[in-house]
Amino acid sequence: AQKVTQAQTEISVVEKEDVTLDCVYETRDTTYYLFWYKQPPSGELVFLIRRNSFDEQNEISGRYSWNFQKSTSSFNFTITASQVVDSAVYFCALIFDNYGQNFVFGPGTRLSVLP
Amino acid sequence: GAVVSQHPSWVICKSGTSVKIECRSLDFQATTMFWYRQFPKQSLMLMATSNEGSKATYEQGVEKDKFLINHASLTLSTLTVTSAHPEDSSFYICSARDSRSPSSYEQYFGPGTRLTVT
């Protein structure tokens, strides 16, 4: 099965709090790519990060960090010191190299950061 | 680089009419493009895979006679919603796969087209 699960439908935090968005995926291929996208109200998808299945290194980019663990099939996303501008819907997504090559999206997590 | 455009960005049409949405890769060639649909407060779901010079492949449950896809060049794919109904109102997004890259992850999204059928 090709499936991405984001268990948190909606999250609300107060500005400056840290927040972690969960992503769990199912795969039947050894070669795949994991992504996080941000979708603001305009609808346009904003690319945040890509990870391939052979690179389990965690990554930090400013206030954003990602934790990739193949053992638990998870690719979690943490925003440190959240800001109001972080309010959006966040999608975790997956591409398999050998099956279809299309994006498989999770259901999304709507993050609201309150001032 | 790697820019994908969609036109129009939004469109309102009357029930029963047809509307065409264009997806263009501006600075690369795309043998394969993908069309996704997103209903309000839902995720993006693949509708069809568009391959240049051949027929599109549709996902289960997507009516190929209603959603006509044409990928006539390496930089342009079009999606025509025929005899549109209010339930076709949605956000349509395309992604284009860079033909030069051997990696499937070299794909880029368009900004989306919001269709409202009245």
Tab-separated table of C-alpha atoms in Angstrom:
chain	number	residue	atom	x	y	z
A	1	ALA	CA	0.000	0.000	0.000
A	2	GLN	CA	1.068	3.542	-0.642
A	3	LYS	CA	-0.256	5.677	2.124
A	4	VAL	CA	0.662	8.733	4.141
A	5	THR	CA	-0.981	9.388	7.494
A	6	GLN	CA	-1.050	12.671	9.346
A	7	ALA	CA	-2.896	11.924	12.539
A	8	GLN	CA	-3.340	15.541	13.584
A	9	THR	CA	-6.162	17.160	11.653
A	10	GLU	CA	-5.885	20.540	13.341
A	11	ILE	CA	-3.454	22.042	15.807
A	12	SER	CA	-3.657	25.395	17.565
A	13	VAL	CA	-0.715	26.895	19.391
A	14	VAL	CA	0.136	30.264	20.809
A	15	GLU	CA	2.874	32.228	19.153
A	16	LYS	CA	6.419	31.260	20.235
A	17	GLU	CA	5.398	27.743	21.178
A	18	ASP	CA	7.100	24.804	19.515
A	19	VAL	CA	4.919	22.452	17.516
A	20	THR	CA	5.532	19.065	15.911
A	21	LEU	CA	3.527	17.775	12.981
A	22	ASP	CA	3.487	14.017	12.631
A	23	CYS	CA	3.771	12.016	9.432
A	24	VAL	CA	3.762	8.242	9.085
A	25	TYR	CA	3.993	6.504	5.755
A	26	GLU	CA	3.618	3.048	4.288
A	27	THR	CA	5.879	1.873	1.539
A	28	ARG	CA	6.444	-1.188	-0.595
A	29	ASP	CA	9.519	0.195	-2.302
A	30	THR	CA	13.044	0.706	-1.058
A	31	THR	CA	13.498	3.886	-3.079
A	32	TYR	CA	11.176	6.715	-2.247
A	33	TYR	CA	11.169	10.410	-1.492
A	34	LEU	CA	9.449	12.191	1.331
A	35	PHE	CA	8.315	15.793	1.210
A	36	TRP	CA	6.717	18.468	3.306
A	37	TYR	CA	4.682	21.215	1.668
A	38	LYS	CA	2.999	24.259	3.150
A	39	GLN	CA	-0.292	25.424	1.687
A	40	PRO	CA	-1.320	28.954	2.707
A	41	PRO	CA	-4.847	30.245	2.030
A	42	SER	CA	-3.855	31.210	-1.526
A	43	GLY	CA	-3.637	27.492	-2.292
A	44	GLU	CA	-0.218	27.461	-3.880
A	45	LEU	CA	1.982	24.690	-2.517
A	46	VAL	CA	5.236	25.862	-0.977
A	47	PHE	CA	8.034	23.301	-0.986
A	48	LEU	CA	9.742	22.897	2.391
A	49	ILE	CA	11.931	19.825	2.217
A	50	ARG	CA	12.675	16.595	0.379
A	51	ARG	CA	14.360	13.521	1.797
A	52	ASN	CA	15.260	10.329	-0.013
A	53	SER	CA	14.873	6.935	1.578
A	54	PHE	CA	18.611	6.428	1.892
A	55	ASP	CA	19.284	9.600	3.812
A	56	GLU	CA	18.135	9.456	7.402
A	57	GLN	CA	19.990	12.520	8.538
A	58	ASN	CA	17.838	14.984	10.365
A	59	GLU	CA	17.749	18.469	8.974
A	60	ILE	CA	17.404	21.927	10.407
A	61	SER	CA	16.568	25.024	8.445
A	62	GLY	CA	16.086	28.074	10.574
A	63	ARG	CA	13.076	27.464	12.814
A	64	TYR	CA	12.184	24.291	10.928
A	65	SER	CA	13.550	20.840	11.619
A	66	TRP	CA	12.718	17.383	10.373
A	67	ASN	CA	13.175	13.982	11.969
A	68	PHE	CA	13.251	11.030	9.568
A	69	GLN	CA	13.152	7.562	11.128
A	70	LYS	CA	12.879	4.594	8.787
A	71	SER	CA	12.476	2.200	11.710
A	72	THR	CA	9.111	3.765	12.511
A	73	SER	CA	8.317	4.987	8.974
A	74	SER	CA	7.976	8.504	10.253
A	75	PHE	CA	9.016	11.901	8.965
A	76	ASN	CA	8.024	14.469	11.565
A	77	PHE	CA	8.257	18.215	11.203
A	78	THR	CA	8.924	20.624	14.061
A	79	ILE	CA	8.492	24.376	14.040
A	80	THR	CA	10.372	26.107	16.819
A	81	ALA	CA	9.136	29.399	18.206
A	82	SER	CA	6.080	29.410	15.964
A	83	GLN	CA	4.869	32.617	14.368
A	84	VAL	CA	1.473	33.727	13.086
A	85	VAL	CA	2.816	33.495	9.518
A	86	ASP	CA	3.266	29.764	10.041
A	87	SER	CA	-0.506	29.333	10.036
A	88	ALA	CA	-1.344	27.132	7.049
A	89	VAL	CA	-2.133	23.583	6.067
A	90	TYR	CA	0.902	21.343	5.984
A	91	PHE	CA	1.081	18.245	3.810
A	92	CYS	CA	3.439	15.339	4.074
A	93	ALA	CA	3.846	13.555	0.746
A	94	LEU	CA	5.617	10.626	-0.839
A	95	ILE	CA	6.902	9.682	-4.282
A	96	PHE	CA	7.920	6.174	-5.222
A	97	ASP	CA	10.587	5.871	-7.874
A	98	ASN	CA	9.199	2.679	-9.312
A	99	TYR	CA	5.447	3.077	-8.903
A	100	GLY	CA	3.637	5.801	-10.774
A	101	GLN	CA	6.022	8.545	-9.745
A	102	ASN	CA	3.122	10.726	-8.668
A	103	PHE	CA	2.810	12.401	-5.290
A	104	VAL	CA	0.823	10.590	-2.625
A	105	PHE	CA	-0.348	13.167	-0.117
A	106	GLY	CA	-1.303	12.807	3.490
A	107	PRO	CA	-4.593	14.345	4.620
A	108	GLY	CA	-2.862	17.469	5.882
A	109	THR	CA	-2.603	19.198	9.245
A	110	ARG	CA	-4.131	22.636	9.668
A	111	LEU	CA	-1.910	24.701	11.943
A	112	SER	CA	-3.222	27.839	13.566
A	113	VAL	CA	-0.742	30.009	15.402
A	114	LEU	CA	-2.513	32.487	17.635
A	115	PRO	CA	-0.966	35.822	18.597
B	1	GLY	CA	14.382	27.770	-12.799
B	2	ALA	CA	11.768	24.989	-12.622
B	3	VAL	CA	8.682	27.132	-12.945
B	4	VAL	CA	5.260	25.773	-13.741
B	5	SER	CA	2.382	28.056	-14.613
B	6	GLN	CA	-1.332	27.435	-14.730
B	7	HIS	CA	-3.943	29.426	-16.536
B	8	PRO	CA	-6.382	30.635	-15.511
B	9	SER	CA	-5.734	31.024	-11.805
B	10	TRP	CA	-9.456	31.075	-11.181
B	11	VAL	CA	-12.537	30.637	-13.300
B	12	ILE	CA	-16.271	30.777	-12.765
B	13	CYS	CA	-18.467	29.022	-15.271
B	14	LYS	CA	-22.096	28.081	-15.632
B	15	SER	CA	-23.334	24.552	-15.207
B	16	GLY	CA	-23.235	22.650	-18.477
B	17	THR	CA	-20.382	24.572	-20.035
B	18	SER	CA	-16.801	23.428	-20.552
B	19	VAL	CA	-13.656	24.997	-19.203
B	20	LYS	CA	-10.027	24.443	-20.161
B	21	ILE	CA	-7.124	24.693	-17.739
B	22	GLU	CA	-3.552	24.953	-18.987
B	23	CYS	CA	-0.403	23.727	-17.274
B	24	ARG	CA	2.916	24.902	-18.692
B	25	SER	CA	6.495	24.158	-17.747
B	26	LEU	CA	8.259	27.428	-18.461
B	27	ASP	CA	11.943	26.549	-18.349
B	28	PHE	CA	12.120	22.799	-18.713
B	29	GLN	CA	10.566	20.033	-20.713
B	30	ALA	CA	8.052	17.751	-19.101
B	31	THR	CA	7.275	14.429	-20.713
B	32	THR	CA	4.983	13.661	-17.809
B	33	MET	CA	2.574	15.916	-16.008
B	34	PHE	CA	0.157	15.040	-13.248
B	35	TRP	CA	-3.255	16.538	-12.492
B	36	TYR	CA	-4.538	16.699	-8.930
B	37	ARG	CA	-7.845	17.826	-7.493
B	38	GLN	CA	-8.405	19.281	-4.062
B	39	PHE	CA	-11.868	19.759	-2.601
B	40	PRO	CA	-12.302	22.269	0.245
B	41	LYS	CA	-10.568	21.191	3.443
B	42	GLN	CA	-9.367	17.982	1.850
B	43	SER	CA	-6.082	16.701	0.566
B	44	LEU	CA	-4.834	16.568	-2.988
B	45	MET	CA	-5.831	13.517	-4.948
B	46	LEU	CA	-4.305	12.378	-8.205
B	47	MET	CA	-6.766	12.520	-11.080
B	48	ALA	CA	-4.635	11.507	-14.016
B	49	THR	CA	-1.165	11.164	-15.419
B	50	SER	CA	-0.535	12.979	-18.653
B	51	ASN	CA	2.192	11.764	-21.015
B	52	GLU	CA	3.317	13.759	-24.001
B	53	GLY	CA	2.112	12.246	-27.244
B	54	SER	CA	-0.002	9.524	-25.691
B	55	LYS	CA	-3.293	9.034	-23.910
B	56	ALA	CA	-3.603	10.041	-20.316
B	57	THR	CA	-3.938	7.476	-17.554
B	58	TYR	CA	-6.860	8.146	-15.232
B	59	GLU	CA	-7.240	7.129	-11.608
B	60	GLN	CA	-10.096	4.938	-10.585
B	61	GLY	CA	-13.308	6.886	-10.288
B	62	VAL	CA	-12.231	9.748	-12.560
B	63	GLU	CA	-14.360	9.982	-15.715
B	64	LYS	CA	-12.055	10.240	-18.679
B	65	ASP	CA	-14.848	11.526	-20.928
B	66	LYS	CA	-15.563	14.331	-18.521
B	67	PHE	CA	-11.995	15.362	-17.770
B	68	LEU	CA	-10.220	15.524	-21.108
B	69	ILE	CA	-6.454	15.739	-20.973
B	70	ASN	CA	-4.257	16.708	-23.870
B	71	HIS	CA	-0.457	16.750	-23.651
B	72	ALA	CA	0.424	17.857	-27.144
B	73	SER	CA	3.854	19.299	-26.437
B	74	LEU	CA	6.703	18.853	-23.994
B	75	THR	CA	5.749	22.010	-22.146
B	76	LEU	CA	1.967	22.046	-22.171
B	77	SER	CA	-0.797	19.879	-20.803
B	78	THR	CA	-4.440	20.908	-20.778
B	79	LEU	CA	-7.334	19.680	-18.680
B	80	THR	CA	-10.814	20.328	-20.039
B	81	VAL	CA	-13.747	19.882	-17.724
B	82	THR	CA	-16.673	19.143	-20.004
B	83	SER	CA	-20.299	19.785	-19.099
B	84	ALA	CA	-19.243	21.103	-15.729
B	85	HIS	CA	-21.495	20.703	-12.720
B	86	PRO	CA	-21.351	22.356	-9.311
B	87	GLU	CA	-19.777	19.221	-7.835
B	88	ASP	CA	-16.786	19.786	-10.140
B	89	SER	CA	-16.018	22.977	-8.248
B	90	SER	CA	-12.576	22.388	-6.839
B	91	PHE	CA	-8.940	23.449	-6.821
B	92	TYR	CA	-7.009	21.836	-9.668
B	93	ILE	CA	-3.214	21.631	-9.449
B	94	CYS	CA	-0.754	20.213	-11.916
B	95	SER	CA	2.801	19.035	-11.406
B	96	ALA	CA	5.378	18.647	-14.154
B	97	ARG	CA	8.216	16.158	-14.101
B	98	ASP	CA	11.510	17.400	-15.475
B	99	SER	CA	12.378	15.105	-18.391
B	100	ARG	CA	16.111	15.721	-18.044
B	101	SER	CA	16.238	14.215	-14.603
B	102	PRO	CA	16.413	10.461	-14.004
B	103	SER	CA	14.857	11.039	-10.604
B	104	SER	CA	11.115	11.039	-10.215
B	105	TYR	CA	11.294	13.618	-7.450
B	106	GLU	CA	12.221	16.384	-9.890
B	107	GLN	CA	8.655	17.597	-10.121
B	108	TYR	CA	7.264	21.033	-9.690
B	109	PHE	CA	3.787	22.238	-8.926
B	110	GLY	CA	1.784	24.903	-10.655
B	111	PRO	CA	0.013	27.524	-8.537
B	112	GLY	CA	-3.371	25.898	-9.055
B	113	THR	CA	-6.674	26.849	-10.671
B	114	ARG	CA	-9.781	27.431	-8.619
B	115	LEU	CA	-12.884	26.379	-10.532
B	116	THR	CA	-16.344	27.426	-9.418
B	117	VAL	CA	-19.354	26.091	-11.301
B	118	THR	CA	-22.595	27.969	-10.701
